[in-house]
GROMACS .gro file of C-alpha atoms in nm:
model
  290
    1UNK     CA    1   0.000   0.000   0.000
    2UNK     CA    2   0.275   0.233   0.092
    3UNK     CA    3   0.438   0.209  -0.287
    4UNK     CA    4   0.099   0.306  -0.455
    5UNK     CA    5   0.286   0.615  -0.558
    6UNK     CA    6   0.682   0.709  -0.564
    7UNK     CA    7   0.785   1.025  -0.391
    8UNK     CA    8   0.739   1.351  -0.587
    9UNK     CA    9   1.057   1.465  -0.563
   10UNK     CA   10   1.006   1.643  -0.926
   11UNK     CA   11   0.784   1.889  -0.691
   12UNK     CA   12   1.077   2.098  -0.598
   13UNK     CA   13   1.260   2.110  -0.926
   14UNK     CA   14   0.853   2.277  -1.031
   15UNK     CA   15   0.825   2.453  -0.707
   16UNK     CA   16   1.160   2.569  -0.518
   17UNK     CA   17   0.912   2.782  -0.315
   18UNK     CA   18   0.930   2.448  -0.105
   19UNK     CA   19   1.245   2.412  -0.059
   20UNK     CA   20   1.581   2.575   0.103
   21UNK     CA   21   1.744   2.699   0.399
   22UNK     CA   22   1.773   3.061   0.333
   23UNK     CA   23   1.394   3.154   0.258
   24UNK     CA   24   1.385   3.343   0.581
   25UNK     CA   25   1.669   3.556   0.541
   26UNK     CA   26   1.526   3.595   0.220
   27UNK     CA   27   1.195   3.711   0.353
   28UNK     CA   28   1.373   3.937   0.618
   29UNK     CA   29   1.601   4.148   0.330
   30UNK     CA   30   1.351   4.182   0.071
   31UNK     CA   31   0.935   4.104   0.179
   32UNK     CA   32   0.781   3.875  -0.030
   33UNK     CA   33   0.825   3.874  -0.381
   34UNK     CA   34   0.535   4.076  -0.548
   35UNK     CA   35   0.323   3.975  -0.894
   36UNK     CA   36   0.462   4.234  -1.069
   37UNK     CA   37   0.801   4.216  -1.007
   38UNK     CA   38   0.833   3.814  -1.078
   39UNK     CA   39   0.864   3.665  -1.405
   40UNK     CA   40   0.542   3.556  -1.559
   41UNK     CA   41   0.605   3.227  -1.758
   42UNK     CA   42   0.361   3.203  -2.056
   43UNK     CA   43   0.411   2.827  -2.192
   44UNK     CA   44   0.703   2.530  -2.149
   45UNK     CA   45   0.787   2.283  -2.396
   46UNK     CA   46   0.978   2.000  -2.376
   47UNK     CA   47   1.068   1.772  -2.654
   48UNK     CA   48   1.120   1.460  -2.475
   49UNK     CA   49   1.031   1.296  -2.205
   50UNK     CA   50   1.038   0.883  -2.123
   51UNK     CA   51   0.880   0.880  -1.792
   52UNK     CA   52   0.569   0.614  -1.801
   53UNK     CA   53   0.228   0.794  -1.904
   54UNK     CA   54   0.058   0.864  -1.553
   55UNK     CA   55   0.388   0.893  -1.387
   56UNK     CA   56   0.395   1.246  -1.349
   57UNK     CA   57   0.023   1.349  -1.217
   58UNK     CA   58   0.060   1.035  -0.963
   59UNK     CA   59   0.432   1.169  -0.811
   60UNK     CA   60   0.657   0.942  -1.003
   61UNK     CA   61   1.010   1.028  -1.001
   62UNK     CA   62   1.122   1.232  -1.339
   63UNK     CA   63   1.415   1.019  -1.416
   64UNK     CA   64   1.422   0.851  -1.723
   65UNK     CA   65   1.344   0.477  -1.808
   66UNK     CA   66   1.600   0.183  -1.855
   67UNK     CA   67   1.747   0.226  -2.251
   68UNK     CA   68   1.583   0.552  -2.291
   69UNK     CA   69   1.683   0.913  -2.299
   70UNK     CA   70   1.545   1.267  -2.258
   71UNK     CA   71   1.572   1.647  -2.369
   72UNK     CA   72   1.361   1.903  -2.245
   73UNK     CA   73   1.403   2.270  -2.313
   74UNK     CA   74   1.179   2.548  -2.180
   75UNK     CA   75   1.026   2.887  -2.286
   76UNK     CA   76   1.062   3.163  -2.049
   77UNK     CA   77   1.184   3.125  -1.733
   78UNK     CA   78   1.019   3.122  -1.377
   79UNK     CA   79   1.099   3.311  -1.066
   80UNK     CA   80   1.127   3.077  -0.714
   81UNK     CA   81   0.931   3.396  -0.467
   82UNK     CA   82   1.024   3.382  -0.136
   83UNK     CA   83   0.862   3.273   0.164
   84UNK     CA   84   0.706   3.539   0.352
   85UNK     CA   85   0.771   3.483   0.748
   86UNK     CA   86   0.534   3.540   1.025
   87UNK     CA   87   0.611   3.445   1.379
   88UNK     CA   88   0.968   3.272   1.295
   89UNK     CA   89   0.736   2.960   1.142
   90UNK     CA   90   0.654   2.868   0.770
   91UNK     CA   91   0.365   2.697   0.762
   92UNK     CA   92   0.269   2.467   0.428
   93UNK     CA   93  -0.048   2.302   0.345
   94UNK     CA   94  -0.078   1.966   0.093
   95UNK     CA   95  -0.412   1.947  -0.042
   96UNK     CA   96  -0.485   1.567  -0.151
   97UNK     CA   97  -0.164   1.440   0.021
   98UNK     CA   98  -0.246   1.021  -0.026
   99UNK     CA   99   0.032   0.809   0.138
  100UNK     CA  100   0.298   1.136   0.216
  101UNK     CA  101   0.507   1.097  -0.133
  102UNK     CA  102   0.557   1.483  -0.106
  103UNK     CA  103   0.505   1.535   0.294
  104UNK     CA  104   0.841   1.326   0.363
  105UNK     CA  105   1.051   1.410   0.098
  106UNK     CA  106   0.988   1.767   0.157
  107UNK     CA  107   1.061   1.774   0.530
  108UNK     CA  108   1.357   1.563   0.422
  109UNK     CA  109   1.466   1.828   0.185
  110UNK     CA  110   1.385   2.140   0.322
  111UNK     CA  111   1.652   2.242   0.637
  112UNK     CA  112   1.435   2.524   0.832
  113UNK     CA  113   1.391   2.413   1.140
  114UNK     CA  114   1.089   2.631   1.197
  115UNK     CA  115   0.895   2.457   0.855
  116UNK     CA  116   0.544   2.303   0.948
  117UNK     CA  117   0.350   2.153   0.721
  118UNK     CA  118  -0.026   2.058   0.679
  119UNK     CA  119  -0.120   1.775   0.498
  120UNK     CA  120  -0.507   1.681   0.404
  121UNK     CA  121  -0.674   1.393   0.204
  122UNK     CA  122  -1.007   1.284   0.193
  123UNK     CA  123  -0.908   0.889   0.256
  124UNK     CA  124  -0.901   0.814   0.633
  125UNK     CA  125  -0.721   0.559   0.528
  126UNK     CA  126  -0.431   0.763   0.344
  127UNK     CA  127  -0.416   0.993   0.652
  128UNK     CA  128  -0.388   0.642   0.879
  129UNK     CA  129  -0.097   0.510   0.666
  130UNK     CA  130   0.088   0.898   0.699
  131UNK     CA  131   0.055   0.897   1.080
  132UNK     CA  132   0.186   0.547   1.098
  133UNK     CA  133   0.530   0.646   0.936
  134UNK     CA  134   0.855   0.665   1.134
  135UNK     CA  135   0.898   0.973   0.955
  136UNK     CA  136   0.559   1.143   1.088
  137UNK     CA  137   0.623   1.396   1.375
  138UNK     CA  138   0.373   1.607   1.540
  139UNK     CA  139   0.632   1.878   1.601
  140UNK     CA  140   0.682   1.912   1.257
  141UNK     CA  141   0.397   1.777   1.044
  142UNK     CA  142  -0.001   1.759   1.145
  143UNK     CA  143  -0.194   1.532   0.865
  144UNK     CA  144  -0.571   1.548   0.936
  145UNK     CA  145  -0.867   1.389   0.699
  146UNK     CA  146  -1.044   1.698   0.488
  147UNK     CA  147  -1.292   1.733   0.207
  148UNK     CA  148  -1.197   2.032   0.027
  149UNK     CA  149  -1.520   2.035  -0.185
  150UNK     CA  150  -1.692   2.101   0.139
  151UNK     CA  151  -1.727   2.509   0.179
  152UNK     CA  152  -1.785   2.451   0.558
  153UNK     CA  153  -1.510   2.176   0.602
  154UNK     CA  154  -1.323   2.265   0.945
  155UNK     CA  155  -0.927   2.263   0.922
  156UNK     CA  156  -0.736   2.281   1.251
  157UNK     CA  157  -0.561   2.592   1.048
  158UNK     CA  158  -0.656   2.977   1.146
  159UNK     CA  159  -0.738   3.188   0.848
  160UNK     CA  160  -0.455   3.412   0.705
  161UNK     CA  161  -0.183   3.191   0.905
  162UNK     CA  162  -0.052   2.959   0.606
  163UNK     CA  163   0.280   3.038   0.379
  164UNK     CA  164   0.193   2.807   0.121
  165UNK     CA  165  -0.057   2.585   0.011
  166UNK     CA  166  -0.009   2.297  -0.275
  167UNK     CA  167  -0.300   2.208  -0.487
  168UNK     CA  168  -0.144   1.925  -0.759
  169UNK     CA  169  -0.344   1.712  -0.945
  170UNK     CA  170  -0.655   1.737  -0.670
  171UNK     CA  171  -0.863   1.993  -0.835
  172UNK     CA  172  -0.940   1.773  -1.126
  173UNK     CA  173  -1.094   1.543  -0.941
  174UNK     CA  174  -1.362   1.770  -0.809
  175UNK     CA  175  -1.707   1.853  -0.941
  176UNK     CA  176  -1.701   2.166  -1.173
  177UNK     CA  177  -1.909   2.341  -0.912
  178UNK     CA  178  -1.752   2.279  -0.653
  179UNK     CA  179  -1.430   2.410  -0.744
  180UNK     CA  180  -1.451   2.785  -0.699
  181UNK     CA  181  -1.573   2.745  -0.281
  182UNK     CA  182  -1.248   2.500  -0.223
  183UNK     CA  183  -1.033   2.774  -0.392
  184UNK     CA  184  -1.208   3.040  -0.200
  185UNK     CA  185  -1.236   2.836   0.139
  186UNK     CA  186  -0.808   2.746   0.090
  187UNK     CA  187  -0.730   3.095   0.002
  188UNK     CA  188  -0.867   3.230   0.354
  189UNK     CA  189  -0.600   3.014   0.542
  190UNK     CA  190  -0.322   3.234   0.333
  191UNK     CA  191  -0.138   3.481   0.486
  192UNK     CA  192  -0.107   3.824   0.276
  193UNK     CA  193   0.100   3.740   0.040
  194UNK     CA  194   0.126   3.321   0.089
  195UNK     CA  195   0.144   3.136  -0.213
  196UNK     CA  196  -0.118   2.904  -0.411
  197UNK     CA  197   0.098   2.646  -0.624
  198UNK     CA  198  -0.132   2.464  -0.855
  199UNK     CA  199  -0.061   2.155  -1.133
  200UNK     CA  200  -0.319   1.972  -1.313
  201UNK     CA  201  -0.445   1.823  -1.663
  202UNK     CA  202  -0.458   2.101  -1.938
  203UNK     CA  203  -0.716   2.094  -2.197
  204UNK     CA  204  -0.679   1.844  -2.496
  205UNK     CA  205  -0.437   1.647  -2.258
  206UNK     CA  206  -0.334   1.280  -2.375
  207UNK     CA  207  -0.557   1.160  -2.146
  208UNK     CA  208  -0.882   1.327  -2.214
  209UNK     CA  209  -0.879   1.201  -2.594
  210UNK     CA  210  -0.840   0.858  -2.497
  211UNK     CA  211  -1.142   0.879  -2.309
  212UNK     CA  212  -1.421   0.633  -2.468
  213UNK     CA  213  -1.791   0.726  -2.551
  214UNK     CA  214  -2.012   0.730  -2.220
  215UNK     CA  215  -1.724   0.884  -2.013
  216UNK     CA  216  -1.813   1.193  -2.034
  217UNK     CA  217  -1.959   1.345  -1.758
  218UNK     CA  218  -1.991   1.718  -1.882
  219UNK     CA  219  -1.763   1.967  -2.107
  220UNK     CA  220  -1.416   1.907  -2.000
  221UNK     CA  221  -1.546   1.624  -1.722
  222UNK     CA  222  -1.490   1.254  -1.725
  223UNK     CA  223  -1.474   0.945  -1.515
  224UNK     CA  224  -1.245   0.699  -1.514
  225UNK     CA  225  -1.323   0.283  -1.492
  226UNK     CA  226  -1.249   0.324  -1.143
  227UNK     CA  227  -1.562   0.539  -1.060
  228UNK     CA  228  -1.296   0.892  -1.001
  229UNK     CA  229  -1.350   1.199  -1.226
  230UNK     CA  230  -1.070   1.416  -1.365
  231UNK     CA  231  -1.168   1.752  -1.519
  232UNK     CA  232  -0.897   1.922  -1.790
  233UNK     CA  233  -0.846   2.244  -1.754
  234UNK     CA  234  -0.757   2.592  -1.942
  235UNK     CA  235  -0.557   2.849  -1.863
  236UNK     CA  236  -0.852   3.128  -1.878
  237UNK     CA  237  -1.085   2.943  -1.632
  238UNK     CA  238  -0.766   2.873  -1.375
  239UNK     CA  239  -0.701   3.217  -1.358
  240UNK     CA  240  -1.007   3.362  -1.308
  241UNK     CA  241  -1.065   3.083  -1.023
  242UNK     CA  242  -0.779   3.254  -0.808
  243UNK     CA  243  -0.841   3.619  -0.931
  244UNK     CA  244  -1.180   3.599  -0.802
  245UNK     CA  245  -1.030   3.391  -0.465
  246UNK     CA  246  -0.846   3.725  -0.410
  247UNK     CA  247  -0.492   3.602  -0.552
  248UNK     CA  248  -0.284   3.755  -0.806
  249UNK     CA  249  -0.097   3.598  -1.071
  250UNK     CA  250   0.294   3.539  -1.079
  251UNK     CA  251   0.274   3.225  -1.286
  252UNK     CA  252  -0.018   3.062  -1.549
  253UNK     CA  253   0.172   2.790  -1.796
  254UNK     CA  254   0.130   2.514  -2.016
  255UNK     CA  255   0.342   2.282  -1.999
  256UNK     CA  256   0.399   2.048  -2.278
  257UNK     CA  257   0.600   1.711  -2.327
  258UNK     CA  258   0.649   1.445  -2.524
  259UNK     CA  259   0.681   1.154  -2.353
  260UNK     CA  260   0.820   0.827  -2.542
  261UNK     CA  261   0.781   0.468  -2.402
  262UNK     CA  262   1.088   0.342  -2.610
  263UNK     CA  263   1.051  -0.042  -2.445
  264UNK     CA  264   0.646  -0.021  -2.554
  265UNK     CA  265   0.690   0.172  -2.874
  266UNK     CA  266   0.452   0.462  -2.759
  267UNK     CA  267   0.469   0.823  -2.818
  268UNK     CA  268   0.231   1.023  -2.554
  269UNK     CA  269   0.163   1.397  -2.587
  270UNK     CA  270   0.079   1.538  -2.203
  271UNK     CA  271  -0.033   1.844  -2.147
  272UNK     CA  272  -0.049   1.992  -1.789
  273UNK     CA  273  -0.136   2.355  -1.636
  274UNK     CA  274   0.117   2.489  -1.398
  275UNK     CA  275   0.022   2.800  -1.137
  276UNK     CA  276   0.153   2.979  -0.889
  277UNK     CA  277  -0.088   3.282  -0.727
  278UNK     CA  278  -0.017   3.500  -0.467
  279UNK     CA  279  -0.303   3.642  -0.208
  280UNK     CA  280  -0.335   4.008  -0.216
  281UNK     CA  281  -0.229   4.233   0.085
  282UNK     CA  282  -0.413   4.447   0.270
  283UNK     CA  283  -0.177   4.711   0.177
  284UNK     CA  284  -0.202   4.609  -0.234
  285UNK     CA  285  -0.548   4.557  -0.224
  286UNK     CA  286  -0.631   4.921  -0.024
  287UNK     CA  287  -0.439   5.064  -0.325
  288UNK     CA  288  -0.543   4.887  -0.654
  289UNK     CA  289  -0.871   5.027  -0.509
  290UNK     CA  290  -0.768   5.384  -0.484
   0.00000   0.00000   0.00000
């Protein structure tokens, strides 16, 4: 049960928000890294990739396959914003967290001592298999069982009090109409200026054509054999999700690869939708008002 999914440690090469020792001098020298001033990347494309097909979206290591290589070259280039610091603690929230394949790699990775992380799933029994880890401290981690669909959901988290929260490959598998309360719900727990980091399936993704006749559950909205429901989004719809959740953006970008099975003789064309949002200030949003 614990190998369901490898550890995502392709998250921080995506998001070095979540990693490194020096965020809070960082923070301390400079504030927080405003949407204006960081680089705004527009769309990455890679022209080969070999990891297996669902690898990616499930937390599967990057590195190639036995016998096969891989080139990837990007467009633009994205800005790592720091950390803001409140109280001498950064506090981090995983949305959809499963078995911990980005909880433990992450407190592995990251050296601040005064990093705390959140991590929510809606399976009691994922949250029962994180607890029971070696790895799982309660000084350091707190994993509790959440659904984020549900507007009135309690989270042992005070609004404005979280740094960070990570939202990969979770929003898909809501219900269209639902989606816009969990973004508004999560973005309350941000402190001014925290960060929303956001992957999931773009639109036209390899994995919404393959999807057979009586799948489709609405425009953009499927469900899988297994009874779950993946949604594929664009870029338009994600960013007016956070913009109207009170968040500005520093990063809205497709990313696309080509990913080549060499042993299996396939050729897969993913498309995913990368974000990163920051919650407006007090102080910003007193004087984009003015």
């Amino acid at each position: 049960a614990l190998r369901f999914f490898k550890d995502r440690q392709w998250l921080f090469k995506e998001f070095p928000e979540l990693i490194g020792g020096d965020m809070a001098a960082a923070a301390d020298s400079g504030s927080s890294t405003t949407a204006e001033a960081a680089a705004t990347v527009g769309e990455v494309s890679c022209n080969e990739s070999t990891t297996s097909e669902s690898a990616r979206e499930n937390g599967a290591s990057s590195a190639p396959e036995s016998g096969a290589t891989a080139y990837c070259s990007a467009t633009g280039s994205s800005t790592a914003t720091t950390l803001p610091v409140v109280g001498g603690r950064h506090r981090i929230l995983e949305v959809g967290c499963g078995v911990g394949n980005t909880v433990f790699p992450l407190l592995r990775s990251n050296n601040d001592p005064e990093l705390f992380i959140y991590c929510c799933d809606f399976s009691s029994t994922a949250i029962d298999i994180v607890k029971a880890q070696k790895e799982y401290d309660t000084s350091r981690c707190h994993a509790f069982v959440c659904d984020v669909s549900d507007v009135n959901a309690e989270y042992p988290i005070e609004d404005g009090s979280l740094d960070v929260i990570t939202l990969i490959f979770v929003l898909s598998a809501l219900k269209p109409e639902t989606m816009a309360g969990a973004v508004n719900r999560l973005s309350r727990l941000l402190k001014p200026g925290g960060l929303f980091l956001f992957r999931d399936y773009g639109y036209h993704d390899l994995a919404q054509l393959r999807f057979k006749p009586g799948h489709c559950l609405g425009e953009n909205f499927y469900v899988r054999g297994d009874g779950t429901r993946c949604y594929f989004f664009k870029q338009e719809e994600l960013h007016q999700l956070f913009v109207d959740a009170g968040l500005e953006k520093i990063q809205n970008a497709v990313d696309r690869r080509l990913q080549v099975n060499r042993g299996r003789q396939l050729t897969m064309y993913r498309i995913w939708i990368q974000c990163k949002y920051q919650k407006v200030s007090d102080k910003s949003s007193s004087s984009s008002k003015s």
